[in-house]
Short mmCIF file of C-alpha atoms in Angstrom, two decimals:
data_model
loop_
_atom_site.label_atom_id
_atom_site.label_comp_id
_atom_site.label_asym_id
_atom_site.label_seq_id
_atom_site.Cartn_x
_atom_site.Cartn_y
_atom_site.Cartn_z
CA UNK X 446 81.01 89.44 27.41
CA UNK X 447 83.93 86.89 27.20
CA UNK X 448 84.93 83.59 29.13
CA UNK X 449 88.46 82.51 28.92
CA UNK X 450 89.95 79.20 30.36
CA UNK X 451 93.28 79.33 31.62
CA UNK X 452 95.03 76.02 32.08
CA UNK X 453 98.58 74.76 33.30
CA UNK X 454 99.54 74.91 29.61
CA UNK X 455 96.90 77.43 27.71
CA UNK X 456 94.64 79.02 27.04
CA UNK X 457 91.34 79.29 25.18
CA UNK X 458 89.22 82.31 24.53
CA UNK X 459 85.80 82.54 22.85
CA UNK X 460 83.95 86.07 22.40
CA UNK X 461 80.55 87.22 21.16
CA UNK X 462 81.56 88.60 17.79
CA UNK X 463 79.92 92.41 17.05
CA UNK X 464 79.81 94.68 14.14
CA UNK X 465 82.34 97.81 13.84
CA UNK X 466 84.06 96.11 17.62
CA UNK X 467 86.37 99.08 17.63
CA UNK X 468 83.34 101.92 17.65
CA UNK X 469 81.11 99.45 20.13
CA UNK X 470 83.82 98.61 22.47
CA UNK X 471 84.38 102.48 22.78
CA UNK X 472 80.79 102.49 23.99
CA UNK X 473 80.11 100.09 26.06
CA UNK X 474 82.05 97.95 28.64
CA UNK X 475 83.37 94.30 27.86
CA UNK X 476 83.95 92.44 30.57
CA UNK X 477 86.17 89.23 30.41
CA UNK X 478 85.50 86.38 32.99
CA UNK X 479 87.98 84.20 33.43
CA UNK X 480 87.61 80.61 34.22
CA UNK X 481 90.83 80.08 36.62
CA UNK X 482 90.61 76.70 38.50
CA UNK X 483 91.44 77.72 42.11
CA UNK X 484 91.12 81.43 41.30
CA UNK X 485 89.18 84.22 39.93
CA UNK X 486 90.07 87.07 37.79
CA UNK X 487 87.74 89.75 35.88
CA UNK X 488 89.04 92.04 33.76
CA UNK X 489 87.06 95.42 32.69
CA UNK X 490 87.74 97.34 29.54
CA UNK X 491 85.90 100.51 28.20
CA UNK X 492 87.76 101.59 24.92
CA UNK X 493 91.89 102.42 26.00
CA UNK X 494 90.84 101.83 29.58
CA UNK X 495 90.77 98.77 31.39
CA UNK X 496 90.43 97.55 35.19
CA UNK X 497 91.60 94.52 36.57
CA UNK X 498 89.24 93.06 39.76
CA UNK X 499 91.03 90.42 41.75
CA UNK X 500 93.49 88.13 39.18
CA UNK X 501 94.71 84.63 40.53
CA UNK X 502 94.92 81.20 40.88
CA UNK X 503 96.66 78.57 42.79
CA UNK X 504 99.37 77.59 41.01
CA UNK X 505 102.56 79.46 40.15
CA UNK X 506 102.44 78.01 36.34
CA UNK X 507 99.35 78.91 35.90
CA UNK X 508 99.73 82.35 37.09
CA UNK X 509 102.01 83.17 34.81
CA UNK X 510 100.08 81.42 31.83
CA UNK X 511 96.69 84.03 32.96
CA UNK X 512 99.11 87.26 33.25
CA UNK X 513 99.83 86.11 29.66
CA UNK X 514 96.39 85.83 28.45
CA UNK X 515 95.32 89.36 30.27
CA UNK X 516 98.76 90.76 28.65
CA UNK X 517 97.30 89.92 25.26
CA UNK X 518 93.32 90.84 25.83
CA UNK X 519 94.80 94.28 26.74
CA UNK X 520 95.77 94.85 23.32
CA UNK X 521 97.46 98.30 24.23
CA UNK X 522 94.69 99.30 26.62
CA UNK X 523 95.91 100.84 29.82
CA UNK X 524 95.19 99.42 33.15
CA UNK X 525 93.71 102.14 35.29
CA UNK X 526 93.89 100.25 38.34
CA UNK X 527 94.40 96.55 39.92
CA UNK X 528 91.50 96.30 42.93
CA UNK X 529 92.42 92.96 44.91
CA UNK X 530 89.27 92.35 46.86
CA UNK X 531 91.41 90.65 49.37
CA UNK X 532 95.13 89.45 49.54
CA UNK X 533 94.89 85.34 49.57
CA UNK X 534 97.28 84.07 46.56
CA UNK X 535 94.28 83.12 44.43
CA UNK X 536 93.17 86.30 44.11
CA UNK X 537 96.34 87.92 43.35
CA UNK X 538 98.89 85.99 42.51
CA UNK X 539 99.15 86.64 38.78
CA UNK X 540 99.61 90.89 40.07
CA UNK X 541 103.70 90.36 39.93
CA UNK X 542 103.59 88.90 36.43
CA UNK X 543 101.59 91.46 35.07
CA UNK X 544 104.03 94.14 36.16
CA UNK X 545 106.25 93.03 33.61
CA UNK X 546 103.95 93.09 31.35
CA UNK X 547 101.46 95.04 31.05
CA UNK X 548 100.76 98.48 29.88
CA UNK X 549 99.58 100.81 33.19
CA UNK X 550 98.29 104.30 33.19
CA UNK X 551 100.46 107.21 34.57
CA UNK X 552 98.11 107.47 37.55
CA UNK X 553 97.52 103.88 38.09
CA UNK X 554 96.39 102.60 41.28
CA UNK X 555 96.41 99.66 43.10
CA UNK X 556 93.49 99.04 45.49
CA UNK X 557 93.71 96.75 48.83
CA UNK X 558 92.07 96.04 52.12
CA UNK X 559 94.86 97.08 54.39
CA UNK X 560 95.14 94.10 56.49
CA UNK X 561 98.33 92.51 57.27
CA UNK X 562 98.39 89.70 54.85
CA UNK X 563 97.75 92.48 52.15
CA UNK X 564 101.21 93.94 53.10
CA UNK X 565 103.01 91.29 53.18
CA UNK X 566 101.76 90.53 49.50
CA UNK X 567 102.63 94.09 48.18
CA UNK X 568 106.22 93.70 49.57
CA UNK X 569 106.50 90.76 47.64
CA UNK X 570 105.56 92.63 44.15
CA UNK X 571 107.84 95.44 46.05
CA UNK X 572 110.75 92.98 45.98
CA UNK X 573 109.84 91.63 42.20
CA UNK X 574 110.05 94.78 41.07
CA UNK X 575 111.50 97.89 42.92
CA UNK X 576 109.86 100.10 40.65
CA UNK X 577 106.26 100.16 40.26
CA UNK X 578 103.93 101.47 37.83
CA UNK X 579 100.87 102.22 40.25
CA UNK X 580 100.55 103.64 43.46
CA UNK X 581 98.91 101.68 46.36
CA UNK X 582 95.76 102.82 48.31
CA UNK X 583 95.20 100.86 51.32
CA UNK X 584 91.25 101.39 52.24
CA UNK X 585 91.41 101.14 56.22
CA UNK X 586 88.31 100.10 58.58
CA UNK X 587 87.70 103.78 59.00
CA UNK X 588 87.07 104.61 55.38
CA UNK X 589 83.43 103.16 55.13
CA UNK X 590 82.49 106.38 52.90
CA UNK X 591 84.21 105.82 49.10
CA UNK X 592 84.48 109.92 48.37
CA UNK X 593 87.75 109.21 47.32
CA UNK X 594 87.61 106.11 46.16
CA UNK X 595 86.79 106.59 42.54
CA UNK X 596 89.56 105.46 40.04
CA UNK X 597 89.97 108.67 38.33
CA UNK X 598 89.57 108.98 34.40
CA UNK X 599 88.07 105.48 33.66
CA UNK X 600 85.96 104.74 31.04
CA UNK X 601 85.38 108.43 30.27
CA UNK X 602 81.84 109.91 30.32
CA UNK X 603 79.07 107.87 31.54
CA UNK X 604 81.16 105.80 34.04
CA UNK X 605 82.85 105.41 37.43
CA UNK X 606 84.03 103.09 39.80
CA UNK X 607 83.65 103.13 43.22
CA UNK X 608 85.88 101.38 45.96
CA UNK X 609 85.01 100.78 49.51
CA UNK X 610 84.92 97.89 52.08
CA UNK X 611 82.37 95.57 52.66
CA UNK X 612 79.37 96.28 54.80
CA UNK X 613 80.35 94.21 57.52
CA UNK X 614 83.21 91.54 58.45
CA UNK X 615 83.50 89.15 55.64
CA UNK X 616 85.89 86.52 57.80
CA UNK X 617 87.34 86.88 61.18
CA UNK X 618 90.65 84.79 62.15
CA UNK X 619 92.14 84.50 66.01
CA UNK X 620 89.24 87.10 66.53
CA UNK X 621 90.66 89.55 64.43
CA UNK X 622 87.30 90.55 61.34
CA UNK X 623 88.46 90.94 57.99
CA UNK X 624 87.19 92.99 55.66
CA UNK X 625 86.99 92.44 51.78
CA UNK X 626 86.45 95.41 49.23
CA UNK X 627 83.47 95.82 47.66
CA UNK X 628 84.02 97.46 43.64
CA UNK X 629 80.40 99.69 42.22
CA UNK X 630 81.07 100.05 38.78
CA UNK X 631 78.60 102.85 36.80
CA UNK X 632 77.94 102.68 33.15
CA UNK X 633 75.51 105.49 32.42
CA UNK X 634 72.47 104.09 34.59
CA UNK X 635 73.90 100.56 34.71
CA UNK X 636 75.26 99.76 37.88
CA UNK X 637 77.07 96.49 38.79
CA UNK X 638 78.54 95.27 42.22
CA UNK X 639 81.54 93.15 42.24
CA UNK X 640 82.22 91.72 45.80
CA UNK X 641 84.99 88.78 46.01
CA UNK X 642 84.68 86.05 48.15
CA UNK X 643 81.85 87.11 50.00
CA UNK X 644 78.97 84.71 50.54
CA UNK X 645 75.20 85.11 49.54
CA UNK X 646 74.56 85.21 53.48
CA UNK X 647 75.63 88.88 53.57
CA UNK X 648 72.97 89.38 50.43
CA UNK X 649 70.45 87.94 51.86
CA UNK X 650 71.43 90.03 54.99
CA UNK X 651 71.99 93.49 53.39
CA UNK X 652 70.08 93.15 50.25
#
């Protein structure tokens, strides 16, 4: 595992060194935690695959700096998908950047929560960049089951990713309840939840 610090002017990596990287890195997952003041991006790579969860901050200079940085940790890896949790700026605000920048899969996806903010922040990579490498998948209130929510060939055998919302209403605003995504990721009989924003009150409730 890796932290990286992303500032207004740089950044600064430091990772646990390993024998033979290439042939571990092929079996196992690496995932990068970034330290983004005002933000929070994770990036997921399992040999030439690689998932981005969330992948923002604040400020517009520092977006652009931690698009940079993911840019270069992808080393030629191709992102499988981009899974924003939930659509405020600091979650996603580095997602244009990275369009331009980034290597994606041919079947890339890009995973939201449907709500109304979320559309008005894919229209604004829409008008970025007419032409998109991924293809977005809205998952809507009814969709509480994740059958076809897996991001398909990731991380080859042994792994998965699952994609559905959050057991119950993470926020609610002018009475409307929003929902943020929840990510399961499976590495053989490893499994790891990834879950945004939301607070350790919903643990303690549904744990």
């Amino acid at each position: 595992m890796s932290f990286h610090l992303i500032s207004d002017n740089d950044q600064v990596s430091t990772t646990l060194a390993a024998p033979d990287r290439a042939s571990f890195f092929d079996n196992a997952l690496e995932i990068r935690m970034y330290y983004v003041p005002e933000g929070e991006t994770i990036l997921i790579t399992r040999g030439q695959d690689a998932l981005l969860l969330e992948g923002g901050t604040g400020r517009a200079r520092r977006n652009q700096t931690l698009a940079q940085a993911i840019t270069a940790e992808l080393q030629g890896r191709r992102l499988r998908a981009i899974i924003a949790s939930h659509p405020h700026l600091d979650h996603t605000n580095s997602h244009s950047d990275l369009v331009g920048s980034a290597t994606f899969a041919p079947s890339a996806l890009y995973f939201d929560n449907g709500i109304p903010a979320a559309d008005v922040n894919f229209q604004r990579i829409i008008d970025a960049h007419p032409s998109l490498p991924f293809q977005r998948v809205s998952v809507l209130p009814n969709q509480q089951d994740d059958t076809n929510r897996i991001i398909p060939g990731f991380g080859g055998a042994g792994a998965d990713v699952h994609i559905l919302r959050s057991f119950t209403g993470a926020k609610t605003h002018a009475g409307q309840v929003y929902w943020s995504l929840f990510v399961f990721l499976r590495l053989r009989n490893a499994w790891m939840l990834f879950t945004g924003d939301v607070t350790t009150t919903l643990y303690q409730t549904r744990m």
